[in-house]
Coordinates of C-alpha atoms and ligand atoms in Angstrom, one line a residue:
Chain A
M1 CA -100.6 -33.2 96.7
K2 CA -104.2 -32.9 95.5
I3 CA -105.0 -30.5 92.5
L4 CA -108.4 -29.1 91.8
V5 CA -109.2 -28.0 88.4
A6 CA -112.2 -25.7 87.5
I7 CA -113.8 -26.4 84.2
K8 CA -116.4 -24.5 82.4
Q9 CA -118.5 -25.8 79.5
V10 CA -118.7 -23.1 76.8
I11 CA -119.9 -23.0 73.1
D12 CA -117.2 -24.6 71.1
H13 CA -114.7 -22.1 69.8
H14 CA -115.3 -23.1 66.2
V15 CA -119.0 -22.3 66.3
A16 CA -120.0 -18.9 64.9
I17 CA -122.3 -17.6 67.6
Q18 CA -125.9 -16.3 67.0
V19 CA -127.4 -13.5 69.0
K20 CA -131.0 -14.1 69.8
L21 CA -133.4 -12.0 67.8
D22 CA -135.2 -10.8 71.1
N23 CA -131.7 -9.6 72.3
T24 CA -131.8 -11.7 75.6
G25 CA -128.7 -13.6 75.0
V26 CA -126.9 -15.9 72.6
E27 CA -128.4 -19.0 71.1
T28 CA -127.2 -22.2 73.0
N29 CA -129.7 -24.6 71.8
N30 CA -128.4 -27.4 69.6
V31 CA -125.1 -25.6 69.6
K32 CA -121.9 -27.7 70.1
M33 CA -120.4 -27.2 73.5
S34 CA -117.0 -28.0 74.8
I35 CA -114.5 -27.5 77.6
N36 CA -113.3 -24.0 77.7
P37 CA -109.9 -24.2 75.9
F38 CA -107.9 -22.6 78.9
D39 CA -109.4 -25.0 81.2
E40 CA -108.3 -27.8 78.9
I41 CA -104.8 -26.3 79.2
A42 CA -105.3 -26.2 83.0
L43 CA -106.3 -29.9 83.2
E44 CA -103.4 -31.0 80.8
A45 CA -101.0 -29.1 83.4
A46 CA -102.5 -30.9 86.3
I47 CA -102.2 -34.3 84.6
R48 CA -98.6 -33.7 83.8
L49 CA -97.8 -32.9 87.4
Q50 CA -99.5 -36.2 88.3
E51 CA -97.5 -38.0 85.8
S52 CA -94.4 -36.5 87.0
G53 CA -95.2 -37.8 90.5
I54 CA -95.8 -34.3 92.0
A55 CA -99.5 -34.5 92.3
S56 CA -101.4 -37.4 93.9
E57 CA -104.8 -36.7 92.6
V58 CA -106.4 -34.5 90.0
I59 CA -110.1 -33.5 90.6
V60 CA -112.2 -31.6 88.1
V61 CA -115.1 -29.4 89.2
S62 CA -117.7 -27.6 87.1
I63 CA -120.6 -25.5 88.1
G64 CA -123.9 -25.3 86.0
E65 CA -126.5 -27.4 84.4
K66 CA -126.8 -31.2 84.3
P67 CA -125.5 -31.7 80.7
I68 CA -122.0 -30.6 81.7
Q69 CA -121.5 -34.1 82.8
T70 CA -120.6 -34.9 79.2
T71 CA -117.7 -32.3 79.5
L72 CA -116.7 -33.7 82.8
R73 CA -116.5 -37.1 81.4
S74 CA -114.2 -35.9 78.6
A75 CA -112.2 -34.4 81.4
L76 CA -111.9 -37.8 83.0
A77 CA -111.0 -39.4 79.8
M78 CA -108.2 -37.0 79.5
G79 CA -106.8 -38.1 82.7
A80 CA -108.6 -36.5 85.7
D81 CA -109.2 -39.0 88.7
R82 CA -112.6 -37.9 89.6
A83 CA -115.1 -35.2 88.8
L84 CA -117.6 -32.9 90.8
L85 CA -120.6 -31.2 89.3
I86 CA -122.0 -28.4 91.4
Q87 CA -125.5 -28.4 89.7
T88 CA -127.4 -25.2 89.4
D89 CA -129.6 -23.7 86.7
V90 CA -128.8 -20.3 87.9
E91 CA -126.6 -18.3 85.4
T92 CA -123.0 -18.7 86.8
Q93 CA -121.1 -15.5 87.3
P94 CA -117.5 -15.2 88.4
L95 CA -118.1 -14.0 92.0
A96 CA -120.7 -16.8 92.6
V97 CA -118.4 -19.4 90.9
A98 CA -115.5 -18.4 93.1
K99 CA -117.7 -18.6 96.2
L100 CA -118.8 -22.1 95.2
L101 CA -115.2 -23.1 94.5
Q102 CA -114.1 -21.8 97.9
A103 CA -116.7 -24.1 99.4
V104 CA -115.4 -27.0 97.3
V105 CA -111.7 -26.1 98.4
A106 CA -112.9 -26.3 102.0
Q107 CA -114.0 -29.8 101.5
E108 CA -111.3 -31.2 99.4
N109 CA -108.2 -29.3 100.6
P110 CA -106.2 -29.1 97.4
Q111 CA -102.8 -27.5 97.4
L112 CA -103.2 -26.0 94.1
V113 CA -106.4 -24.8 92.2
L114 CA -106.0 -24.3 88.4
L115 CA -108.5 -22.4 86.3
G116 CA -108.3 -20.9 83.0
K117 CA -107.4 -17.2 82.7
Q118 CA -110.7 -16.6 80.9
A119 CA -114.0 -18.2 79.9
I120 CA -114.2 -17.6 76.1
D121 CA -118.1 -17.1 76.4
D122 CA -118.2 -14.2 79.0
D123 CA -114.6 -13.3 78.6
S124 CA -114.7 -12.0 82.2
H125 CA -111.2 -13.0 83.3
Q126 CA -112.1 -12.9 86.9
T127 CA -112.8 -16.2 88.6
G128 CA -109.3 -17.2 89.6
Q129 CA -108.3 -13.9 91.1
M130 CA -111.6 -13.8 93.0
L131 CA -111.2 -17.3 94.4
A132 CA -107.6 -16.5 95.5
A133 CA -109.0 -13.5 97.3
L134 CA -111.7 -15.3 99.0
L135 CA -109.2 -18.0 100.1
N136 CA -106.6 -15.6 101.1
W137 CA -104.1 -17.5 98.9
G138 CA -101.6 -16.2 96.4
Q139 CA -102.5 -15.9 92.7
G140 CA -100.5 -16.5 89.6
T141 CA -102.4 -15.4 86.6
N142 CA -101.9 -16.0 82.9
A143 CA -99.3 -18.7 83.5
S144 CA -97.0 -19.9 80.7
Q145 CA -94.9 -22.0 83.0
I146 CA -95.3 -23.7 86.4
I147 CA -92.6 -25.1 88.4
L148 CA -93.2 -26.7 91.6
K149 CA -90.5 -26.4 94.3
D150 CA -91.1 -27.9 97.9
D151 CA -93.6 -25.6 99.5
E152 CA -93.6 -23.1 96.6
V153 CA -94.6 -22.8 93.1
Q154 CA -92.9 -20.6 90.6
V155 CA -95.2 -19.1 88.0
T156 CA -94.2 -17.4 84.7
R157 CA -96.9 -14.9 83.8
E158 CA -97.7 -13.4 80.4
I159 CA -98.0 -9.7 80.9
D160 CA -98.5 -6.8 78.5
T161 CA -94.8 -6.0 78.5
G162 CA -93.4 -9.4 78.4
L163 CA -93.0 -12.0 81.1
E164 CA -92.9 -11.8 84.7
I165 CA -91.9 -14.7 87.1
I166 CA -93.3 -14.9 90.8
S167 CA -93.2 -17.3 93.4
L168 CA -96.2 -18.3 95.4
S169 CA -96.5 -20.0 98.8
L170 CA -98.6 -23.2 98.7
P171 CA -101.7 -23.5 98.6
A172 CA -102.0 -21.2 95.6
V173 CA -104.4 -20.4 92.7
I174 CA -103.0 -20.3 89.2
T175 CA -104.8 -19.3 86.0
T176 CA -103.5 -20.6 82.6
D177 CA -102.4 -18.9 79.4
L178 CA -102.5 -20.4 76.0
R179 CA -98.7 -21.2 75.8
L180 CA -98.5 -23.3 79.0
N181 CA -98.9 -26.5 77.1
N182 CA -100.7 -28.2 74.2
P183 CA -103.5 -30.4 75.5
R184 CA -103.4 -34.0 74.7
Y185 CA -105.9 -35.8 72.5
I186 CA -108.2 -38.3 74.3
K187 CA -107.5 -41.9 73.4
L188 CA -110.4 -44.2 72.7
P189 CA -109.8 -46.7 75.5
N190 CA -109.7 -43.9 77.9
I191 CA -113.1 -42.9 77.1
M192 CA -114.2 -46.4 78.2
K193 CA -112.1 -46.2 81.4
A194 CA -113.6 -42.7 82.2
K195 CA -117.1 -44.2 82.5
K196 CA -115.9 -46.1 85.6
K197 CA -114.5 -43.1 87.2
P198 CA -116.4 -41.3 90.0
L199 CA -118.5 -38.4 89.0
T200 CA -120.4 -36.8 92.0
I201 CA -123.2 -34.5 91.6
L202 CA -124.0 -31.9 94.3
A203 CA -126.8 -29.4 94.3
A204 CA -125.3 -25.9 94.6
E205 CA -127.9 -25.2 97.6
E206 CA -126.0 -27.9 99.6
L207 CA -122.9 -25.6 99.6
D208 CA -124.9 -23.0 101.5
V209 CA -123.5 -20.0 99.2
D210 CA -125.6 -17.3 98.0
I211 CA -125.4 -17.4 94.2
T212 CA -128.0 -15.0 93.3
P213 CA -126.6 -13.4 90.2
R214 CA -125.7 -9.9 90.9
L215 CA -125.2 -8.7 87.4
Q216 CA -128.4 -8.3 85.4
T217 CA -128.1 -8.7 81.6
C218 CA -130.4 -6.0 80.1
K219 CA -129.6 -6.6 76.4
V220 CA -127.4 -8.6 74.0
E221 CA -126.9 -7.2 70.7
L222 CA -124.7 -7.6 67.6
P223 CA -121.6 -5.4 67.3
L224 CA -121.6 -2.7 64.7
R225 CA -120.8 -4.0 61.3
R226 CA -117.8 -2.5 59.5
K227 CA -118.8 -1.1 56.0
T228 CA -117.8 -3.4 53.2
G229 CA -114.3 -2.9 51.8
I230 CA -112.9 -3.2 48.3
K231 CA -110.3 -5.3 46.6
V232 CA -107.2 -3.5 45.1
E233 CA -105.4 -5.0 42.2
N234 CA -101.8 -4.2 43.1
I235 CA -99.5 -2.1 45.4
N236 CA -99.9 1.0 43.3
E237 CA -103.6 1.1 43.8
L238 CA -103.2 0.3 47.5
I239 CA -100.9 3.2 48.1
T240 CA -103.2 5.6 46.2
K241 CA -106.2 4.5 48.1
L242 CA -104.5 4.9 51.5
Q243 CA -103.2 8.3 50.6
T244 CA -106.0 9.9 48.8
E245 CA -109.2 8.0 50.0
A246 CA -108.4 6.7 53.6
K247 CA -105.8 9.5 54.1
V248 CA -103.9 7.3 56.7
I249 CA -100.3 7.5 55.1
Chain B
M1 CA -120.8 9.7 92.6
S2 CA -117.1 9.6 93.4
V3 CA -114.7 7.5 91.4
L4 CA -111.3 6.0 92.3
V5 CA -109.0 5.3 89.3
I6 CA -106.1 3.0 89.9
A7 CA -103.1 4.4 88.0
E8 CA -101.0 2.0 86.0
H9 CA -97.3 3.1 85.7
N10 CA -93.8 2.0 85.9
H11 CA -92.9 4.3 88.8
Q12 CA -91.8 7.0 86.2
T13 CA -94.5 7.4 83.7
V14 CA -98.2 6.9 83.3
N15 CA -99.5 4.1 81.0
S16 CA -101.8 5.7 78.5
A17 CA -104.4 3.1 79.3
T18 CA -105.0 4.9 82.7
L19 CA -105.9 8.1 80.8
S20 CA -108.6 6.2 78.9
A21 CA -109.8 5.0 82.3
I22 CA -109.9 8.6 83.5
T23 CA -112.2 9.6 80.6
A24 CA -114.4 6.8 81.4
A25 CA -114.5 7.8 85.1
K26 CA -115.4 11.4 84.2
Q27 CA -118.7 10.2 82.9
L28 CA -119.5 8.7 86.3
G29 CA -118.5 11.4 88.7
I30 CA -115.8 13.2 90.6
V31 CA -112.4 11.6 89.9
N32 CA -109.8 10.7 92.2
V33 CA -106.6 8.9 91.0
L34 CA -104.6 6.5 93.2
V35 CA -100.8 6.2 92.6
I36 CA -99.2 3.2 94.4
G37 CA -95.6 2.7 93.6
Y38 CA -92.1 3.3 94.8
H39 CA -90.4 6.7 94.2
C40 CA -93.3 7.5 92.0
E41 CA -93.6 11.4 92.5
E42 CA -93.3 12.0 88.8
V43 CA -96.3 9.9 88.1
A44 CA -98.4 11.7 90.7
L45 CA -97.4 14.9 89.4
S46 CA -98.3 14.1 85.9
L47 CA -101.6 12.7 86.8
A48 CA -102.3 15.9 88.9
K49 CA -102.1 17.8 85.6
V50 CA -104.7 15.7 83.8
E51 CA -108.1 17.3 83.0
G52 CA -110.9 16.2 85.3
V53 CA -108.7 14.9 88.0
E54 CA -109.9 16.4 91.3
Q55 CA -107.3 14.7 93.6
V56 CA -104.4 12.4 93.4
L57 CA -103.6 10.1 96.3
V58 CA -100.1 8.7 96.5
I59 CA -98.8 5.7 98.6
D60 CA -95.1 5.3 98.1
N61 CA -93.2 2.5 99.5
H62 CA -90.6 0.0 98.3
I63 CA -93.1 -2.9 99.0
Y64 CA -94.9 -1.7 96.0
Q65 CA -91.9 -2.0 93.5
H66 CA -93.3 -5.0 91.8
F67 CA -97.0 -4.5 91.9
L68 CA -97.9 -7.8 93.5
A69 CA -101.6 -8.3 93.3
E70 CA -101.9 -9.5 96.9
T71 CA -100.2 -6.4 98.2
L72 CA -102.0 -4.0 96.1
A73 CA -105.5 -5.3 96.9
D74 CA -104.8 -5.3 100.6
T75 CA -103.7 -1.7 100.3
I76 CA -106.6 -0.6 98.0
V77 CA -109.5 -2.2 99.7
P78 CA -109.4 -0.2 103.0
L79 CA -109.3 2.9 100.9
T80 CA -112.6 2.3 98.9
S81 CA -115.3 3.0 101.4
H82 CA -115.9 6.7 100.0
Y83 CA -116.2 5.7 96.5
T84 CA -119.1 4.5 94.4
H85 CA -116.9 3.2 91.5
I86 CA -113.3 1.8 91.4
L87 CA -111.8 1.7 87.9
A88 CA -108.6 0.6 86.2
A89 CA -107.6 -0.1 82.6
A90 CA -108.4 -3.7 81.3
S91 CA -104.7 -4.3 80.8
S92 CA -102.7 -7.2 82.3
F93 CA -102.3 -5.0 85.4
G94 CA -106.0 -4.3 85.8
K95 CA -107.1 -7.7 85.0
N96 CA -104.7 -9.2 87.5
I97 CA -105.6 -6.9 90.6
M98 CA -109.2 -5.6 90.1
P99 CA -111.1 -9.1 90.5
R100 CA -109.0 -9.6 93.8
I101 CA -110.4 -6.2 95.0
A102 CA -113.9 -6.8 93.9
A103 CA -114.1 -10.3 95.7
L104 CA -112.6 -8.7 98.9
L105 CA -115.4 -6.1 98.8
D106 CA -117.9 -8.8 97.9
V107 CA -119.0 -7.0 94.9
V108 CA -119.1 -8.0 91.1
Q109 CA -116.8 -6.7 88.6
V110 CA -117.8 -5.6 85.0
S111 CA -114.7 -6.4 82.8
D112 CA -113.7 -4.6 79.6
V113 CA -116.3 -1.8 79.6
I114 CA -116.6 -0.2 76.4
A115 CA -119.6 2.3 77.1
I116 CA -121.0 3.8 80.1
E117 CA -124.8 4.1 79.8
S118 CA -125.4 5.2 83.4
T119 CA -123.9 5.0 86.8
D120 CA -124.9 1.3 87.1
T121 CA -125.3 0.2 83.4
F122 CA -122.3 -0.6 81.2
K123 CA -121.6 -2.3 77.9
R124 CA -119.1 -4.9 77.3
P125 CA -118.2 -7.3 74.5
I126 CA -118.7 -11.0 75.1
Y127 CA -117.9 -14.0 72.9
A128 CA -114.8 -12.3 71.5
G129 CA -116.7 -9.3 70.5
N130 CA -119.3 -11.2 68.5
A131 CA -121.9 -9.9 70.8
I132 CA -122.2 -6.7 73.0
A133 CA -123.8 -7.1 76.5
T134 CA -125.5 -4.3 78.4
L135 CA -125.3 -5.1 82.2
C136 CA -126.3 -3.5 85.3
T137 CA -125.6 -4.1 88.9
T138 CA -126.9 -2.7 92.3
D139 CA -123.8 -3.6 94.2
K140 CA -122.7 -0.9 96.5
I141 CA -119.3 -0.4 94.8
K142 CA -119.0 -0.9 91.1
V143 CA -115.7 -2.4 90.1
L144 CA -114.9 -1.8 86.4
T145 CA -112.1 -2.4 84.0
I146 CA -112.0 -0.1 81.0
R147 CA -111.2 -1.1 77.5
E148 CA -108.5 1.4 76.5
T149 CA -109.7 1.6 72.8
A150 CA -113.1 2.6 73.6
F151 CA -112.4 5.8 75.5
E152 CA -110.0 8.6 74.3
P153 CA -107.2 9.4 76.6
A154 CA -107.9 12.3 79.0
M155 CA -105.8 15.4 78.2
M156 CA -103.4 17.4 80.2
A157 CA -105.4 20.5 81.5
K158 CA -103.9 24.0 81.0
G159 CA -102.8 25.2 84.5
N160 CA -104.6 22.4 86.3
L161 CA -102.8 21.0 89.3
A162 CA -105.0 18.8 91.4
P163 CA -104.0 18.4 95.0
I164 CA -101.8 15.6 95.8
H165 CA -102.2 13.7 99.2
T166 CA -99.8 11.3 100.5
I167 CA -101.0 8.3 102.4
Q168 CA -98.9 6.2 104.6
T169 CA -99.1 2.4 104.2
T170 CA -100.0 0.3 107.0
L171 CA -98.5 -2.7 105.3
T172 CA -94.9 -3.9 105.8
E173 CA -92.7 -6.2 103.9
K174 CA -93.9 -9.2 106.1
T175 CA -97.6 -8.5 105.3
N176 CA -97.6 -10.5 102.1
Q177 CA -96.4 -14.0 102.8
L178 CA -98.3 -15.2 99.8
S179 CA -96.3 -14.1 96.8
R180 CA -92.8 -13.0 95.9
F181 CA -91.5 -11.2 92.8
I182 CA -88.5 -13.0 91.2
E183 CA -87.9 -11.3 87.7
Q184 CA -89.3 -9.6 84.8
Q185 CA -88.3 -10.2 81.1
L186 CA -89.3 -7.1 79.3
C187 CA -89.3 -6.9 75.6
D188 CA -88.3 -3.3 75.5
S189 CA -88.4 -1.8 72.1
E190 CA -87.7 1.4 70.5
R191 CA -91.0 1.2 68.6
P192 CA -94.3 2.6 69.8
E193 CA -96.4 0.2 72.0
L194 CA -98.8 -1.9 70.3
N195 CA -101.8 -0.9 72.5
N196 CA -101.5 2.9 71.3
A197 CA -99.6 2.8 68.0
S198 CA -101.3 4.7 65.3
V199 CA -100.1 2.2 62.6
V200 CA -99.9 -1.6 63.3
V201 CA -98.3 -4.0 60.8
A202 CA -99.4 -7.6 62.0
G203 CA -98.1 -10.9 60.7
G204 CA -99.6 -14.5 60.8
R205 CA -98.5 -18.0 60.1
G206 CA -98.3 -17.2 56.4
M207 CA -95.1 -15.3 57.1
Q208 CA -93.4 -18.6 57.6
T209 CA -90.3 -17.6 59.4
K210 CA -89.0 -15.3 62.2
E211 CA -86.6 -13.8 59.6
N212 CA -89.6 -12.9 57.2
F213 CA -91.0 -10.9 60.2
Q214 CA -88.2 -8.5 59.6
L215 CA -89.9 -7.2 56.6
L216 CA -92.9 -6.3 58.8
Y217 CA -90.7 -4.4 61.2
A218 CA -89.2 -2.6 58.4
L219 CA -92.6 -1.7 57.1
A220 CA -93.7 -0.6 60.6
D221 CA -90.6 1.5 61.1
Q222 CA -91.4 3.2 57.8
L223 CA -94.9 4.1 58.9
G224 CA -93.9 4.9 62.5
G225 CA -95.9 1.8 63.7
A226 CA -95.8 -1.3 65.9
V227 CA -95.6 -5.0 64.9
G228 CA -98.4 -7.3 66.1
A229 CA -98.9 -11.1 65.5
T230 CA -101.5 -13.9 65.7
R231 CA -101.5 -16.6 68.1
A232 CA -100.3 -19.0 65.4
A233 CA -97.3 -16.7 64.7
V234 CA -96.4 -16.3 68.4
D235 CA -96.8 -20.0 69.0
A236 CA -94.5 -20.7 66.0
G237 CA -91.9 -18.3 67.6
F238 CA -92.1 -15.7 64.8
A239 CA -92.9 -13.0 67.4
P240 CA -92.8 -12.6 71.3
N241 CA -96.0 -13.3 73.3
D242 CA -96.7 -9.6 74.2
Q243 CA -97.2 -9.0 70.4
Q244 CA -100.2 -11.2 70.2
I245 CA -103.4 -9.3 69.1
G246 CA -106.9 -10.7 69.7
Q247 CA -109.4 -12.1 72.2
T248 CA -106.8 -13.4 74.4
G249 CA -103.9 -11.0 73.5
K250 CA -104.1 -7.1 73.1
I251 CA -107.0 -5.1 71.7
I252 CA -105.8 -2.5 69.3
A253 CA -107.5 0.4 67.5
P254 CA -104.8 2.1 65.3
R255 CA -105.5 4.4 62.4
L256 CA -104.2 1.8 60.1
Y257 CA -103.8 -1.9 60.5
I258 CA -102.1 -4.0 57.8
G259 CA -102.4 -7.8 58.2
V260 CA -100.1 -10.0 56.3
G261 CA -100.5 -13.7 56.0
I262 CA -103.3 -13.8 58.5
S263 CA -106.5 -15.9 57.9
G264 CA -108.7 -13.8 60.1
A265 CA -110.0 -16.2 62.8
I266 CA -112.6 -14.5 64.9
Q267 CA -110.2 -14.7 67.9
H268 CA -107.8 -12.5 66.0
L269 CA -110.5 -10.2 64.6
A270 CA -111.7 -9.6 68.1
G271 CA -108.5 -7.5 68.7
I272 CA -108.6 -5.4 65.5
M273 CA -112.2 -4.5 64.8
D274 CA -111.9 -0.9 66.0
S275 CA -109.1 -0.1 63.7
K276 CA -109.9 2.7 61.5
V277 CA -108.7 1.2 58.3
I278 CA -108.0 -2.4 57.9
V279 CA -105.6 -3.6 55.1
A280 CA -105.2 -7.4 54.4
I281 CA -102.7 -9.1 52.3
N282 CA -103.4 -12.7 51.9
K283 CA -103.0 -15.0 48.8
D284 CA -106.2 -16.9 49.5
E285 CA -109.2 -15.0 48.1
N286 CA -111.5 -16.8 50.6
A287 CA -109.5 -15.8 53.8
P288 CA -112.2 -14.4 56.3
I289 CA -110.0 -11.4 57.1
L290 CA -110.8 -10.1 53.5
E291 CA -114.5 -9.6 54.6
V292 CA -113.7 -7.2 57.2
A293 CA -110.7 -5.4 55.4
D294 CA -111.3 -2.0 54.0
Y295 CA -108.7 -2.8 51.3
S296 CA -107.7 -6.2 50.5
L297 CA -104.9 -7.3 48.1
V298 CA -105.1 -11.0 47.1
A299 CA -101.4 -11.7 46.6
D300 CA -98.3 -13.6 47.9
W301 CA -96.7 -11.1 50.3
Q302 CA -93.4 -12.3 48.9
E303 CA -94.2 -10.6 45.5
V304 CA -95.8 -7.4 47.0
L305 CA -94.3 -6.5 50.4
P306 CA -90.9 -5.6 49.1
D307 CA -92.3 -3.5 46.6
L308 CA -94.8 -1.7 49.1
L309 CA -91.6 -1.0 51.4
N310 CA -89.5 0.3 48.7
R311 CA -92.3 2.7 47.4
L312 CA -92.8 3.9 50.9
K313 CA -89.1 4.4 51.4
M314 CA -88.9 6.5 48.2
G315 CA -91.8 8.5 49.2
N316 CA -93.5 6.8 46.3
Ligands
FAD401 C1 -109.2 -20.0 73.1 C2 -108.5 -19.5 71.9 C3 -108.0 -18.2 71.9 C4 -107.4 -17.7 70.8 N1 -106.9 -16.4 70.9 C5 -106.3 -15.8 69.8 C6 -105.8 -14.5 69.9 O1 -105.9 -13.8 70.8 N2 -105.4 -14.0 68.7 C7 -105.1 -14.7 67.6 O2 -104.5 -14.2 66.5 N3 -105.5 -16.0 67.6 C8 -106.0 -16.5 68.7 N4 -106.6 -17.9 68.6 C9 -106.2 -18.8 67.4 C10 -107.2 -18.5 66.2 O3 -108.2 -19.2 66.3 C11 -106.4 -18.9 64.9 O4 -105.9 -20.1 64.9 C12 -105.1 -17.9 64.6 O5 -105.5 -16.6 64.7 C13 -104.5 -18.1 63.2 O6 -103.5 -17.4 62.9 P1 -103.1 -17.2 61.4 O7 -104.1 -16.4 60.8 O8 -101.7 -16.5 61.6 O9 -102.9 -18.6 60.8 P2 -103.6 -19.4 59.7 O10 -105.1 -19.5 60.1 O11 -102.8 -20.6 59.5 O12 -103.6 -18.4 58.5 C14 -102.4 -18.2 57.6 C15 -102.9 -17.3 56.4 O13 -101.7 -17.0 55.7 C16 -102.1 -17.1 54.3 N5 -100.7 -17.1 53.7 C17 -100.0 -18.2 53.6 N6 -98.8 -18.0 52.9 C18 -99.1 -16.8 52.2 C19 -98.2 -16.0 51.5 N7 -97.1 -16.4 50.9 N8 -98.7 -14.7 51.1 C20 -99.9 -14.3 51.7 N9 -100.7 -15.0 52.5 C21 -100.3 -16.2 52.8 C22 -103.0 -18.2 54.2 O14 -103.7 -17.9 53.1 C23 -103.8 -18.1 55.5 O15 -104.9 -17.3 55.3 C24 -107.1 -18.5 69.7 C25 -107.7 -19.8 69.5 C26 -108.4 -20.3 70.7 C27 -108.8 -21.7 70.6
AMP402 N1 -119.3 -22.5 85.8 C1 -118.1 -22.7 86.0 N2 -117.7 -23.9 86.5 C2 -116.3 -24.1 86.7 N3 -115.4 -23.3 86.4 C3 -115.6 -22.0 86.0 C4 -117.1 -21.7 85.8 N4 -116.9 -20.4 85.4 C5 -115.7 -20.0 85.3 N5 -114.8 -21.0 85.6 C6 -113.4 -21.0 85.7 O1 -112.9 -19.7 85.8 C7 -112.1 -19.4 84.7 C8 -112.3 -18.0 84.3 O2 -113.5 -17.6 84.0 P1 -114.1 -16.2 83.7 O3 -113.6 -15.4 85.0 O4 -115.6 -16.3 83.6 O5 -113.5 -15.6 82.5 C9 -112.6 -20.4 83.5 O6 -111.5 -20.6 82.7 C10 -112.7 -21.6 84.5 O7 -111.6 -22.2 84.9

């Protein structure tokens, strides 16, 4: 079976982000970009399913600007068979991304679509569920375990109160949580091999989907800063401060 | 403006996050609350008593026992036409079902709302809370998830009893062929829940073992609080996944947060910045958590934590 993995390129999670002085957004020029960590986990899950003989092909897809190709090449080096870039300069928002992915699914007919549970830039936590709705497929969000059984997939989900296990009919959409796996490191020879793997670029317009952003960003600002705290020397002082100054115990 | 709040509950009691969503909803318009569950009369009754709730709608059927997203979305979508806003808490429940509802309505969703500027403009954190975005949408129905810690829970109103309307579901057991519930493994605990505990004692990788976490439980019990953890501590097996605090875990805002053996990565800080008082105990004076702490103690926890516990036990 074919697996489609949706990959977003985001500011690397080690970078301390800078809010632009004109409050229009966050600085992305000359900032290190990487694959969204949850999508890397999704890709690792797909590759493992291929290694265990369950999946026949792993296709990665990303939506956005041209430089994302670099991230798609890393995904190929990790082990994906081919990559698809849906190119657009329009800001990608979850509903529009879900619609474009729906169009890709119609072309590729995967049995499973894997996404990250959230993109660590917008922290929206929406795209997978939206895609599942548009396709009328079952959804397994925040997966920490995926087991394929015949025409079903069993998903263990991380929920607020613990774990939940559900079973989905295939085809299905699954979003990944941190504890699903630890993604592998890319080996040097694989980077060379990845250069030869197919990477197709498609203009978003060709998919005939309305992707006009429906959410306008009026302002992006810094959060309120906490006031500077103090160092205490020992437990005595800590207890006194908490009792008499902060009055919290 | 009329607002529909999707209640979160376990068929018996309402989750406090729903009460915060009701507070947010009151800022938008007239509030109706929808309770979908199985034998959930108690939930409907308690929500009818909440201040600001004009009407409670109830759909009670065994097909809702496990709150499957596919079943809930198909039930909720046909009910939305009278409403300008659909709200739920940004909990694992709300995050799971609301985008599915939004997509079926062909409208965008605004996740994790922390402030309502007007009926179409909302604030939400992005980049793990390192920036706050103000967003607006002209979509016909606004679908929002509400961050619990940003809105006080709505209170019980004296004497208020909003009308409760029961709606029959048109769905049957066979409607949802997409998903099936198998089991739940709940970490039930005598302690207060992490999301709304007034005191949280959290541990990181610096706690070194699961056994050492017992000290944090003892401290939490002494203070009537809950225990949380970093991703590193959860991954190392010191604590279960539902105790993870941060960008991808739970967002908390207790009166007192005590972080022990935690470095203070931005992904962790994302979950604690609304705490009233932050205490950090770390042996490294350069640990980033010390920069956001109100009170920091640079020390090895092994040397200070037992003492702290004893002093609290003795009432100092
Ligand atoms: C996509 C993504 C999402 C993430 N989401 C989250 C999230 O939601 N929540 C989260 O917490 N993390 C999250 N992380 C992980 C995060 O980046 C950090 O790796 C993690 O928070 C570190 O945990 P820690 O502070 O326990 O461990 P460390 O960074 O290893 O820190 C351990 C600390 O313990 C101190 N210490 C050691 N021994 C002692 C002692 N005896 N006494 C006192 N102090 C001691 C050390 O000085 C050190 O500061 C995420 C990461 C990614 C990439
Ligand atoms: N522009 C994009 N291109 C490809 N995949 C995306 C894009 N945006 C979001 N996704 C996928 O959707 C997931 C959830 O994103 P979000 O709903 O924005 O938090 C991500 O982890 C990706 O798997």
